[in-house]
């Protein structure tokens, strides 16, 4: 069974439609939403979708943070017998229509990455500054961590169960957005394979961005810490 894990903070304008589109793929899927007590009622909306469909579980956390919310979601996915786990954003930057291709790729490789950087991939609707920051960040991450993928900062990925089972998240040196890159780094060192499929990443149309410039810079510094192991 495939679990799709979605961290949310104030995504009331996106979450219901996203869940509908994912379930419309008609795959054997369970959705786990990890919400950090969003003031806009995201969790309530997701819960009501869960009641209607029986396919959505909502985890409500008291703390905040994209990174730790993601870890919690991956751990919960393992508890419900997932063979594969997809991690994606709630804001439609990650088009759910790529889910089947990610899953297929993760049947051949341990990790499939939705990539903006390989041929056929792209980023749309983002300002030139943010775009340059993403591309530069991806190149930097790849070089420092010695990864053989171009979009190591992508938040749209599919993991095979055994990758997640092998991770001791208590040993992770990063806490924020760089957790994803750290997971790839640790996976590569353990001999897991990974491959990218092209995605067109569209800037969010509804709701507000949560990531700050300081978080982006911290996550770059964390890449160096990951490499040094502390
Ligand atoms: N649970 C949880 N989810 C979060 C938190 N911060 C962000 N998210 C979610 O993580 C995903 C990515 O966050 P975004 O704000 O879209 O960040 P981004 O995609 O890097 O930036 P933009 O595309 O510019 O908005 C979205 O689904 C958010 O709702 C948080 O503190 N807790
Ligand atoms: Mg986003």
Short mmCIF file of C-alpha atoms and ligand atoms in Angstrom, two decimals:
data_model
loop_
_atom_site.label_atom_id
_atom_site.label_comp_id
_atom_site.label_asym_id
_atom_site.label_seq_id
_atom_site.Cartn_x
_atom_site.Cartn_y
_atom_site.Cartn_z
CA UNK A 1 0.00 0.00 0.00
CA UNK A 2 1.10 3.56 -0.81
CA UNK A 3 0.94 6.23 1.88
CA UNK A 4 0.96 9.88 0.81
CA UNK A 5 2.22 12.06 3.62
CA UNK A 6 1.45 15.79 3.58
CA UNK A 7 2.71 18.25 6.21
CA UNK A 8 0.39 21.24 6.53
CA UNK A 9 0.33 24.62 8.14
CA UNK A 10 -2.52 26.94 7.13
CA UNK A 11 -3.48 25.12 3.96
CA UNK A 12 -7.28 25.39 4.37
CA UNK A 13 -7.59 26.73 0.83
CA UNK A 14 -5.73 23.76 -0.66
CA UNK A 15 -6.13 20.61 1.40
CA UNK A 16 -9.64 19.44 0.43
CA UNK A 17 -9.02 19.81 -3.31
CA UNK A 18 -5.61 18.14 -3.02
CA UNK A 19 -7.03 15.13 -1.18
CA UNK A 20 -9.78 14.82 -3.81
CA UNK A 21 -7.25 14.85 -6.66
CA UNK A 22 -5.02 12.26 -4.96
CA UNK A 23 -7.92 9.88 -4.31
CA UNK A 24 -9.17 10.38 -7.89
CA UNK A 25 -6.01 8.60 -9.07
CA UNK A 26 -7.73 5.41 -7.89
CA UNK A 27 -4.59 3.82 -6.52
CA UNK A 28 -4.54 1.89 -3.28
CA UNK A 29 -3.65 4.90 -1.17
CA UNK A 30 -3.85 6.16 2.36
CA UNK A 31 -3.21 9.85 3.08
CA UNK A 32 -1.59 11.09 6.27
CA UNK A 33 -1.85 14.82 6.98
CA UNK A 34 0.49 16.16 9.67
CA UNK A 35 -0.89 19.47 10.84
CA UNK A 36 0.70 21.76 13.41
CA UNK A 37 -2.46 23.16 14.89
CA UNK A 38 -3.12 25.50 11.92
CA UNK A 39 -5.25 28.45 13.05
CA UNK A 40 -7.16 28.37 9.74
CA UNK A 41 -8.74 24.98 10.51
CA UNK A 42 -6.79 22.85 8.01
CA UNK A 43 -6.96 19.83 10.35
CA UNK A 44 -10.73 20.04 10.66
CA UNK A 45 -11.15 20.07 6.88
CA UNK A 46 -8.79 17.10 6.49
CA UNK A 47 -10.64 15.22 9.24
CA UNK A 48 -13.96 15.73 7.53
CA UNK A 49 -12.46 14.41 4.28
CA UNK A 50 -11.31 11.43 6.33
CA UNK A 51 -14.83 10.77 7.60
CA UNK A 52 -16.21 10.95 4.06
CA UNK A 53 -13.61 8.73 2.38
CA UNK A 54 -12.12 6.57 5.15
CA UNK A 55 -8.73 7.15 3.57
CA UNK A 56 -7.31 10.12 5.43
CA UNK A 57 -5.65 10.16 8.84
CA UNK A 58 -4.81 13.46 10.52
CA UNK A 59 -2.02 13.87 13.03
CA UNK A 60 -2.27 17.04 15.08
CA UNK A 61 0.91 18.30 16.68
CA UNK A 62 1.37 20.99 19.30
CA UNK A 63 4.76 22.09 18.02
CA UNK A 64 5.72 23.73 14.73
CA UNK A 65 8.23 22.89 12.04
CA UNK A 66 8.23 21.51 8.51
CA UNK A 67 11.17 19.23 9.22
CA UNK A 68 9.94 17.48 12.37
CA UNK A 69 6.39 17.28 10.98
CA UNK A 70 7.81 15.38 8.01
CA UNK A 71 9.68 12.92 10.24
CA UNK A 72 6.55 12.29 12.30
CA UNK A 73 4.56 11.62 9.13
CA UNK A 74 7.13 9.17 7.77
CA UNK A 75 7.15 7.30 11.10
CA UNK A 76 3.34 7.12 11.14
CA UNK A 77 3.38 5.84 7.56
CA UNK A 78 5.57 2.91 8.62
CA UNK A 79 3.10 2.06 11.39
CA UNK A 80 0.36 1.53 8.82
CA UNK A 81 2.17 -1.04 6.71
CA UNK A 82 3.12 1.21 3.83
CA UNK A 83 5.30 -0.44 1.18
CA UNK A 84 6.01 2.99 -0.34
CA UNK A 85 5.68 6.49 1.10
CA UNK A 86 5.32 9.70 -0.87
CA UNK A 87 6.08 13.02 0.74
CA UNK A 88 4.60 16.14 -0.87
CA UNK A 89 3.60 19.74 -0.17
CA UNK A 90 -0.04 20.74 0.23
CA UNK A 91 0.06 23.85 -1.93
CA UNK A 92 -0.22 22.22 -5.41
CA UNK A 93 3.41 23.04 -6.24
CA UNK A 94 3.66 19.25 -6.32
CA UNK A 95 1.08 18.16 -8.89
CA UNK A 96 -0.57 14.92 -7.71
CA UNK A 97 -0.62 13.65 -11.30
CA UNK A 98 3.06 12.70 -10.85
CA UNK A 99 2.23 10.19 -8.10
CA UNK A 100 1.93 7.13 -10.40
CA UNK A 101 5.30 7.88 -12.09
CA UNK A 102 7.01 8.41 -8.72
CA UNK A 103 5.60 5.12 -7.46
CA UNK A 104 6.71 3.24 -10.59
CA UNK A 105 10.22 4.66 -10.29
CA UNK A 106 10.35 3.68 -6.61
CA UNK A 107 9.70 0.09 -7.65
CA UNK A 108 13.06 0.13 -9.48
CA UNK A 109 14.99 2.42 -7.14
CA UNK A 110 14.85 2.87 -3.37
CA UNK A 111 14.01 6.56 -3.68
CA UNK A 112 12.28 8.43 -6.51
CA UNK A 113 12.67 12.21 -6.59
CA UNK A 114 10.41 14.67 -8.37
CA UNK A 115 13.03 16.89 -9.96
CA UNK A 116 12.84 20.46 -11.24
CA UNK A 117 16.42 20.30 -12.46
CA UNK A 118 16.63 17.38 -14.89
CA UNK A 119 15.57 17.61 -18.52
CA UNK A 120 11.80 18.05 -18.77
CA UNK A 121 11.57 19.50 -15.26
CA UNK A 122 10.90 23.17 -14.58
CA UNK A 123 9.80 25.81 -12.09
CA UNK A 124 6.93 28.11 -13.03
CA UNK A 125 5.64 31.32 -11.53
CA UNK A 126 8.49 31.96 -9.13
CA UNK A 127 10.47 35.18 -9.10
CA UNK A 128 13.95 35.13 -10.53
CA UNK A 129 15.52 35.57 -7.08
CA UNK A 130 13.75 32.60 -5.50
CA UNK A 131 14.40 30.53 -8.62
CA UNK A 132 18.12 31.29 -8.54
CA UNK A 133 18.21 30.51 -4.81
CA UNK A 134 16.62 27.07 -5.42
CA UNK A 135 18.95 26.22 -8.30
CA UNK A 136 22.02 27.45 -6.43
CA UNK A 137 20.91 25.60 -3.28
CA UNK A 138 20.40 22.39 -5.22
CA UNK A 139 23.86 22.59 -6.84
CA UNK A 140 25.47 23.37 -3.49
CA UNK A 141 23.69 20.49 -1.75
CA UNK A 142 24.65 18.05 -4.49
CA UNK A 143 28.30 19.13 -4.42
CA UNK A 144 28.73 19.18 -0.63
CA UNK A 145 26.91 15.91 0.01
CA UNK A 146 28.26 14.14 -3.07
CA UNK A 147 24.81 13.11 -4.23
CA UNK A 148 24.21 11.86 -7.74
CA UNK A 149 20.89 13.68 -8.11
CA UNK A 150 20.32 17.23 -9.33
CA UNK A 151 17.35 18.26 -7.18
CA UNK A 152 18.44 17.15 -3.72
CA UNK A 153 16.25 19.82 -2.11
CA UNK A 154 13.02 18.57 -3.69
CA UNK A 155 10.23 17.98 -1.21
CA UNK A 156 8.39 15.64 -3.59
CA UNK A 157 9.73 12.12 -3.16
CA UNK A 158 8.74 8.49 -2.94
CA UNK A 159 10.61 6.18 -0.54
CA UNK A 160 10.62 2.44 -0.34
CA UNK A 161 9.71 1.20 3.11
CA UNK A 162 13.15 -0.24 3.81
CA UNK A 163 14.79 3.19 3.39
CA UNK A 164 12.63 4.70 6.12
CA UNK A 165 13.03 1.64 8.35
CA UNK A 166 16.79 2.06 8.21
CA UNK A 167 16.74 5.70 9.36
CA UNK A 168 17.54 6.58 12.96
CA UNK A 169 15.99 10.03 12.99
CA UNK A 170 17.32 10.71 16.50
CA UNK A 171 20.80 10.88 14.96
CA UNK A 172 19.90 13.50 12.37
CA UNK A 173 21.94 16.69 12.76
CA UNK A 174 19.42 18.93 10.98
CA UNK A 175 15.99 19.99 12.15
CA UNK A 176 14.44 22.22 9.47
CA UNK A 177 14.00 22.00 5.72
CA UNK A 178 17.40 20.28 5.29
CA UNK A 179 16.09 17.05 6.83
CA UNK A 180 15.15 15.90 3.33
CA UNK A 181 18.70 16.35 2.04
CA UNK A 182 20.07 14.61 5.13
CA UNK A 183 17.80 11.65 4.47
CA UNK A 184 19.17 11.37 0.92
CA UNK A 185 22.75 11.64 2.17
CA UNK A 186 22.27 8.91 4.77
CA UNK A 187 20.40 6.73 2.27
CA UNK A 188 23.22 7.01 -0.26
CA UNK A 189 25.85 6.12 2.36
CA UNK A 190 23.84 3.03 3.23
CA UNK A 191 23.88 1.96 -0.41
CA UNK A 192 20.29 2.78 -1.32
CA UNK A 193 19.66 3.82 -4.92
CA UNK A 194 17.83 6.90 -6.14
CA UNK A 195 16.56 8.30 -9.39
CA UNK A 196 14.84 11.48 -10.56
CA UNK A 197 11.76 12.00 -12.69
CA UNK A 198 11.03 15.44 -14.19
CA UNK A 199 8.32 17.56 -12.58
CA UNK A 200 7.04 21.02 -13.37
CA UNK A 201 6.91 22.81 -10.03
CA UNK A 202 4.30 25.56 -9.96
CA UNK A 203 4.45 28.32 -7.41
CA UNK A 204 1.56 28.22 -4.95
CA UNK A 205 -1.59 30.00 -6.13
CA UNK A 206 -3.51 29.90 -2.84
CA UNK A 207 -2.40 30.37 0.74
CA UNK A 208 0.82 31.85 2.03
CA UNK A 209 4.40 30.65 1.88
CA UNK A 210 5.83 29.69 5.27
CA UNK A 211 9.46 29.36 4.40
CA UNK A 212 11.60 32.38 5.26
CA UNK A 213 14.86 33.57 3.75
CA UNK A 214 16.59 32.86 7.05
CA UNK A 215 15.30 29.26 6.98
CA UNK A 216 16.67 28.85 3.45
CA UNK A 217 20.08 30.15 4.53
CA UNK A 218 20.06 27.97 7.67
CA UNK A 219 19.24 24.95 5.57
CA UNK A 220 22.30 25.67 3.36
CA UNK A 221 24.52 25.92 6.44
CA UNK A 222 22.99 22.68 7.68
CA UNK A 223 24.12 20.95 4.49
CA UNK A 224 27.70 21.59 5.62
CA UNK A 225 26.88 20.29 9.13
CA UNK A 226 25.33 17.15 7.63
CA UNK A 227 28.55 16.51 5.71
CA UNK A 228 30.64 17.04 8.86
CA UNK A 229 28.31 14.80 10.82
CA UNK A 230 27.55 17.31 13.57
N1 LIG B 1 3.13 20.56 9.76
C1 LIG B 1 3.77 21.63 9.26
N2 LIG B 1 3.78 21.83 7.93
C2 LIG B 1 4.42 22.93 7.46
C3 LIG B 1 5.08 23.85 8.31
N3 LIG B 1 5.63 24.82 7.54
C4 LIG B 1 5.31 24.52 6.26
N4 LIG B 1 4.57 23.38 6.22
C5 LIG B 1 4.03 22.71 5.03
O1 LIG B 1 5.12 22.28 4.25
C6 LIG B 1 4.83 22.43 2.87
C7 LIG B 1 5.83 23.39 2.23
O2 LIG B 1 5.67 24.66 2.78
P1 LIG B 1 5.62 26.00 1.92
O3 LIG B 1 5.23 27.15 2.76
O4 LIG B 1 4.81 25.75 0.69
O5 LIG B 1 7.12 26.16 1.61
P2 LIG B 1 7.78 26.15 0.23
O6 LIG B 1 7.05 25.26 -0.70
O7 LIG B 1 9.21 25.90 0.47
O8 LIG B 1 7.57 27.69 -0.14
P3 LIG B 1 6.52 28.34 -1.15
O9 LIG B 1 6.30 27.40 -2.25
O10 LIG B 1 7.21 29.60 -1.54
O11 LIG B 1 5.26 28.60 -0.45
C8 LIG B 1 3.39 22.93 2.79
O12 LIG B 1 2.52 21.83 2.66
C9 LIG B 1 3.21 23.61 4.14
O13 LIG B 1 1.87 23.68 4.56
C10 LIG B 1 5.06 23.59 9.72
O14 LIG B 1 5.60 24.32 10.55
N5 LIG B 1 4.39 22.48 10.13
MG1 LIG B 2 5.26 25.61 -1.37
#
